[in-house]
Short mmCIF file of C-alpha atoms in Angstrom, two decimals:
data_model
loop_
_atom_site.label_atom_id
_atom_site.label_comp_id
_atom_site.label_asym_id
_atom_site.label_seq_id
_atom_site.Cartn_x
_atom_site.Cartn_y
_atom_site.Cartn_z
CA MET I 1 0.00 0.00 0.00
CA THR I 2 1.39 3.40 -0.93
CA GLU I 3 1.09 6.49 1.23
CA ALA I 4 -1.26 8.01 -1.37
CA GLY I 5 -3.74 5.13 -1.42
CA ALA I 6 -5.27 2.34 0.57
CA GLU I 7 -5.97 -1.31 0.11
CA SER I 8 -9.42 -2.66 0.86
CA LEU I 9 -10.29 -3.54 4.43
CA ALA I 10 -10.82 -7.15 3.37
CA GLU I 11 -7.31 -7.30 1.86
CA MET I 12 -5.75 -5.76 4.97
CA LEU I 13 -7.48 -8.25 7.26
CA ASP I 14 -6.56 -11.14 4.96
CA GLU I 15 -2.93 -10.02 4.95
CA ARG I 16 -2.82 -9.93 8.76
CA GLN I 17 -4.47 -13.37 8.98
CA HIS I 18 -1.96 -14.71 6.47
CA LEU I 19 0.95 -13.53 8.63
CA LEU I 20 -0.67 -14.92 11.79
CA GLY I 21 -1.04 -18.26 10.00
CA ILE I 22 2.68 -18.38 9.24
CA ALA I 23 3.60 -17.92 12.90
CA LEU I 24 0.87 -20.24 14.17
CA SER I 25 2.07 -23.02 11.89
CA MET I 26 5.54 -22.65 13.41
CA PHE I 27 4.71 -22.23 17.10
CA GLY I 28 1.03 -23.03 17.67
CA SER I 29 0.79 -20.12 20.10
CA ASP I 30 -1.58 -17.19 19.59
CA THR I 31 0.57 -14.98 21.81
CA THR I 32 3.77 -15.74 19.93
CA ALA I 33 1.99 -15.32 16.60
CA GLU I 34 0.73 -11.87 17.65
CA HIS I 35 4.26 -10.84 18.62
CA VAL I 36 5.65 -12.07 15.29
CA VAL I 37 3.05 -10.11 13.31
CA GLN I 38 3.58 -6.96 15.35
CA GLU I 39 7.35 -7.21 14.93
CA THR I 40 6.84 -7.75 11.18
CA TYR I 41 4.81 -4.56 10.88
CA ARG I 42 7.26 -2.70 13.13
CA ARG I 43 10.00 -3.48 10.62
CA TRP I 44 7.74 -2.30 7.79
CA TYR I 45 7.15 1.05 9.46
CA ALA I 46 10.86 1.32 10.30
CA LEU I 47 11.54 1.66 6.57
CA ASP I 48 11.53 5.16 5.16
CA GLU I 49 9.01 6.24 2.53
CA GLU I 50 11.35 5.62 -0.41
CA GLU I 51 12.17 2.12 0.81
CA ARG I 52 8.48 1.24 1.19
CA ALA I 53 7.66 2.71 -2.22
CA ALA I 54 10.39 0.56 -3.82
CA ILE I 55 8.76 -2.67 -2.59
CA ALA I 56 6.67 -3.86 -5.52
CA VAL I 57 4.71 -6.50 -3.57
CA PRO I 58 4.42 -5.52 0.12
CA ARG I 59 2.69 -8.79 1.04
CA ALA I 60 5.64 -10.80 -0.27
CA TRP I 61 8.04 -8.62 1.73
CA LEU I 62 5.95 -9.03 4.87
CA THR I 63 5.69 -12.80 4.35
CA ARG I 64 9.45 -13.12 3.99
CA THR I 65 10.06 -10.91 7.03
CA ALA I 66 7.60 -12.87 9.20
CA GLY I 67 9.27 -16.12 8.11
CA ASN I 68 12.70 -14.78 9.01
CA ILE I 69 11.47 -13.68 12.45
CA CYS I 70 10.07 -17.18 13.03
CA LEU I 71 13.36 -18.77 11.99
CA GLN I 72 15.26 -16.44 14.32
CA LEU I 73 13.04 -17.54 17.20
CA VAL I 74 13.57 -21.21 16.38
CA ALA I 75 17.32 -20.72 16.30
CA ASP I 76 17.36 -18.59 19.45
CA PRO I 77 14.25 -19.38 21.52
CA ASP I 78 13.32 -16.71 24.03
CA PRO I 79 10.27 -16.28 26.32
CA ASP I 80 9.52 -13.03 24.54
CA PRO I 81 9.94 -13.07 20.75
CA VAL I 82 10.63 -9.35 20.60
CA PRO I 83 14.20 -8.30 21.53
CA GLY I 84 14.29 -6.44 24.83
CA GLY I 85 10.89 -7.78 25.84
CA ARG I 86 9.13 -4.75 24.43
CA VAL I 87 6.97 -4.38 21.35
CA THR I 88 7.54 -1.16 19.46
CA ARG I 89 4.34 0.19 18.03
CA ALA I 90 3.82 2.21 14.89
CA ARG I 91 3.54 5.95 15.24
CA PRO I 92 0.61 6.96 17.45
CA VAL I 93 -2.29 8.63 15.70
CA PRO I 94 -4.44 11.34 17.30
CA TYR I 95 -8.07 10.52 17.99
CA PRO I 96 -10.81 12.98 18.90
CA ALA I 97 -11.76 13.21 22.56
CA SER I 98 -15.23 12.09 23.60
CA HIS I 99 -16.02 15.43 25.20
CA GLN I 100 -15.24 18.93 24.00
CA ALA I 101 -15.88 22.18 25.82
CA GLY I 102 -19.02 23.88 24.58
CA TYR I 103 -20.30 20.78 22.81
CA GLY I 104 -23.94 21.36 23.68
CA PRO I 105 -27.22 19.87 22.44
CA GLN I 106 -27.38 22.08 19.33
CA MET I 107 -23.83 21.21 18.25
CA ARG I 108 -24.45 17.55 19.04
CA ALA I 109 -27.56 17.54 16.85
CA GLY I 110 -25.67 19.23 14.03
CA HIS I 111 -22.85 16.72 14.32
CA GLU I 112 -25.32 13.84 14.20
CA ARG I 113 -26.97 15.12 11.01
CA VAL I 114 -23.65 15.41 9.19
CA ALA I 115 -22.28 12.15 10.60
CA ARG I 116 -25.42 10.32 9.46
CA ARG I 117 -25.02 11.74 5.94
CA PHE I 118 -21.43 10.47 5.91
CA ALA I 119 -22.43 7.05 7.27
CA ALA I 120 -25.35 6.75 4.84
CA ALA I 121 -23.02 7.48 1.90
CA CYS I 122 -20.66 4.76 3.11
CA GLN I 123 -23.50 2.28 3.59
CA ALA I 124 -24.89 3.01 0.12
CA GLY I 125 -21.47 2.87 -1.50
CA ASP I 126 -22.13 6.33 -2.95
CA THR I 127 -18.72 7.94 -3.50
CA GLU I 128 -20.23 11.13 -4.93
CA ALA I 129 -22.46 11.64 -1.88
CA LEU I 130 -19.43 10.97 0.30
CA ARG I 131 -17.40 13.62 -1.52
CA GLU I 132 -20.23 16.14 -1.15
CA VAL I 133 -20.29 15.85 2.65
CA LEU I 134 -16.51 16.30 2.95
CA ALA I 135 -14.90 19.70 3.48
CA ALA I 136 -12.43 20.78 0.78
CA ASP I 137 -9.56 20.51 3.27
CA ALA I 138 -10.78 17.34 5.01
CA ILE I 139 -8.29 14.75 6.27
CA VAL I 140 -8.47 11.03 7.00
CA VAL I 141 -6.31 9.38 9.64
CA SER I 142 -6.14 5.62 10.21
CA ASP I 143 -4.70 3.82 13.21
CA GLY I 144 -3.54 0.23 12.81
CA GLY I 145 -1.43 0.30 15.97
CA GLY I 146 1.35 -1.53 14.15
CA LYS I 147 -0.90 -4.58 13.88
CA VAL I 148 -2.58 -3.76 10.57
CA ARG I 149 -0.77 -2.17 7.62
CA VAL I 150 -2.23 1.27 6.98
CA ALA I 151 -0.95 4.51 5.50
CA VAL I 152 1.44 6.28 7.88
CA ARG I 153 0.51 9.79 6.79
CA PRO I 154 -2.99 11.28 6.76
CA ALA I 155 -4.60 11.94 3.37
CA HIS I 156 -5.64 15.56 2.74
CA GLY I 157 -8.38 17.05 0.58
CA ALA I 158 -11.92 15.92 -0.21
CA ASP I 159 -10.94 13.91 -3.29
CA ALA I 160 -8.07 12.10 -1.53
CA VAL I 161 -10.19 11.39 1.56
CA ALA I 162 -13.05 10.09 -0.59
CA ARG I 163 -10.64 7.76 -2.43
CA VAL I 164 -9.22 6.36 0.81
CA VAL I 165 -12.61 5.89 2.46
CA THR I 166 -14.04 4.32 -0.70
CA ALA I 167 -11.13 1.89 -1.04
CA LEU I 168 -11.05 1.04 2.64
CA LEU I 169 -14.66 1.02 3.79
CA ILE I 170 -17.12 1.07 0.90
CA ASP I 171 -18.40 -1.96 -1.01
CA GLN I 172 -16.55 -4.55 1.07
CA PRO I 173 -17.88 -8.08 0.50
CA GLY I 174 -18.94 -9.66 3.77
CA THR I 175 -18.57 -6.41 5.71
CA GLU I 176 -21.61 -4.82 7.34
CA PRO I 177 -21.42 -1.07 8.08
CA ALA I 178 -23.83 0.23 10.71
CA ILE I 179 -24.41 3.60 12.33
CA GLY I 180 -23.47 3.50 16.00
CA SER I 181 -22.24 5.52 18.94
CA VAL I 182 -18.49 6.06 18.70
CA ASN I 183 -16.78 7.93 21.52
CA GLY I 184 -20.16 9.28 22.60
CA ARG I 185 -21.11 10.60 19.17
CA THR I 186 -22.63 9.23 15.96
CA GLY I 187 -20.17 7.23 13.88
CA LEU I 188 -19.81 4.09 11.81
CA VAL I 189 -19.06 0.55 13.01
CA LEU I 190 -18.03 -2.13 10.48
CA ARG I 191 -18.45 -5.83 11.25
CA ARG I 192 -17.27 -8.91 9.41
CA ALA I 193 -18.61 -12.33 10.39
CA GLY I 194 -20.11 -10.67 13.47
CA LYS I 195 -16.76 -9.22 14.59
CA VAL I 196 -15.96 -5.50 14.63
CA VAL I 197 -13.11 -4.79 12.20
CA ALA I 198 -13.21 -1.00 12.02
CA VAL I 199 -14.70 1.95 13.89
CA VAL I 200 -15.06 5.34 12.24
CA SER I 201 -15.56 8.72 13.89
CA VAL I 202 -15.84 12.11 12.20
CA SER I 203 -15.13 15.68 13.15
CA VAL I 204 -17.64 18.23 11.84
CA ALA I 205 -17.72 21.96 11.12
CA GLY I 206 -21.03 23.40 9.94
CA ALA I 207 -22.52 21.00 7.42
CA GLU I 208 -19.25 19.31 6.46
CA VAL I 209 -16.97 16.55 7.71
CA THR I 210 -13.52 17.99 8.36
CA ALA I 211 -11.76 14.84 9.58
CA VAL I 212 -12.34 11.09 9.39
CA TRP I 213 -10.76 8.91 12.08
CA ILE I 214 -10.55 5.19 11.29
CA ILE I 215 -9.56 2.77 14.05
CA LEU I 216 -8.28 -0.60 12.76
CA ASN I 217 -6.02 -1.56 15.67
CA PRO I 218 -7.31 -4.96 16.90
CA ASP I 219 -6.42 -4.07 20.50
CA LYS I 220 -8.59 -0.95 20.47
CA LEU I 221 -11.45 -2.86 18.88
CA GLN I 222 -11.63 -5.56 21.56
CA ARG I 223 -14.31 -3.79 23.60
CA TRP I 224 -16.52 -3.50 20.52
CA HIS I 225 -16.89 -7.24 20.02
#
């Protein structure tokens, strides 16, 4: 995945499951497999932008890296598969607070109207309606927590945000988007096979969405299951 685009949610989840399968086949331990996958993605994010852009098939690179980590653990078994006993996460991503000063009933109602327009566009797979609700300078930020491969940098501008949201969230086979309460406000919750795989919150100004916050980090999604 390049910094300018996004793979589909289904592809991202399949990629993560593929890497987990490699480690599970070697060790048979969910905990060890999670550490291997997180260390694999840590090494991906440790590359600079030019290095990542030069990798023609990221999945092949990740597969090879996960395999090498497994082989290292076999050759040098350790209670904790990550050197130093600490997992290094990808760069933290800001997320809107659940309460803002002055966020009264009128503002809450306005936010809900705009958020429902955004969610409805996503549910309908209507990219044009999605673009219309986005501010010209809107941004989208995604947080994989180093456990799902997502773009490191936010995308800016209505067209770029619409492309990312369309590729990532819209028209995903087997994925069910539903309007729900996210951080105390109206947002979007996506489920696959009954399990929450993404949670989306939006920031609003007037009648437009100014920022889209997409949480994909499996750890942060645990409470949603």
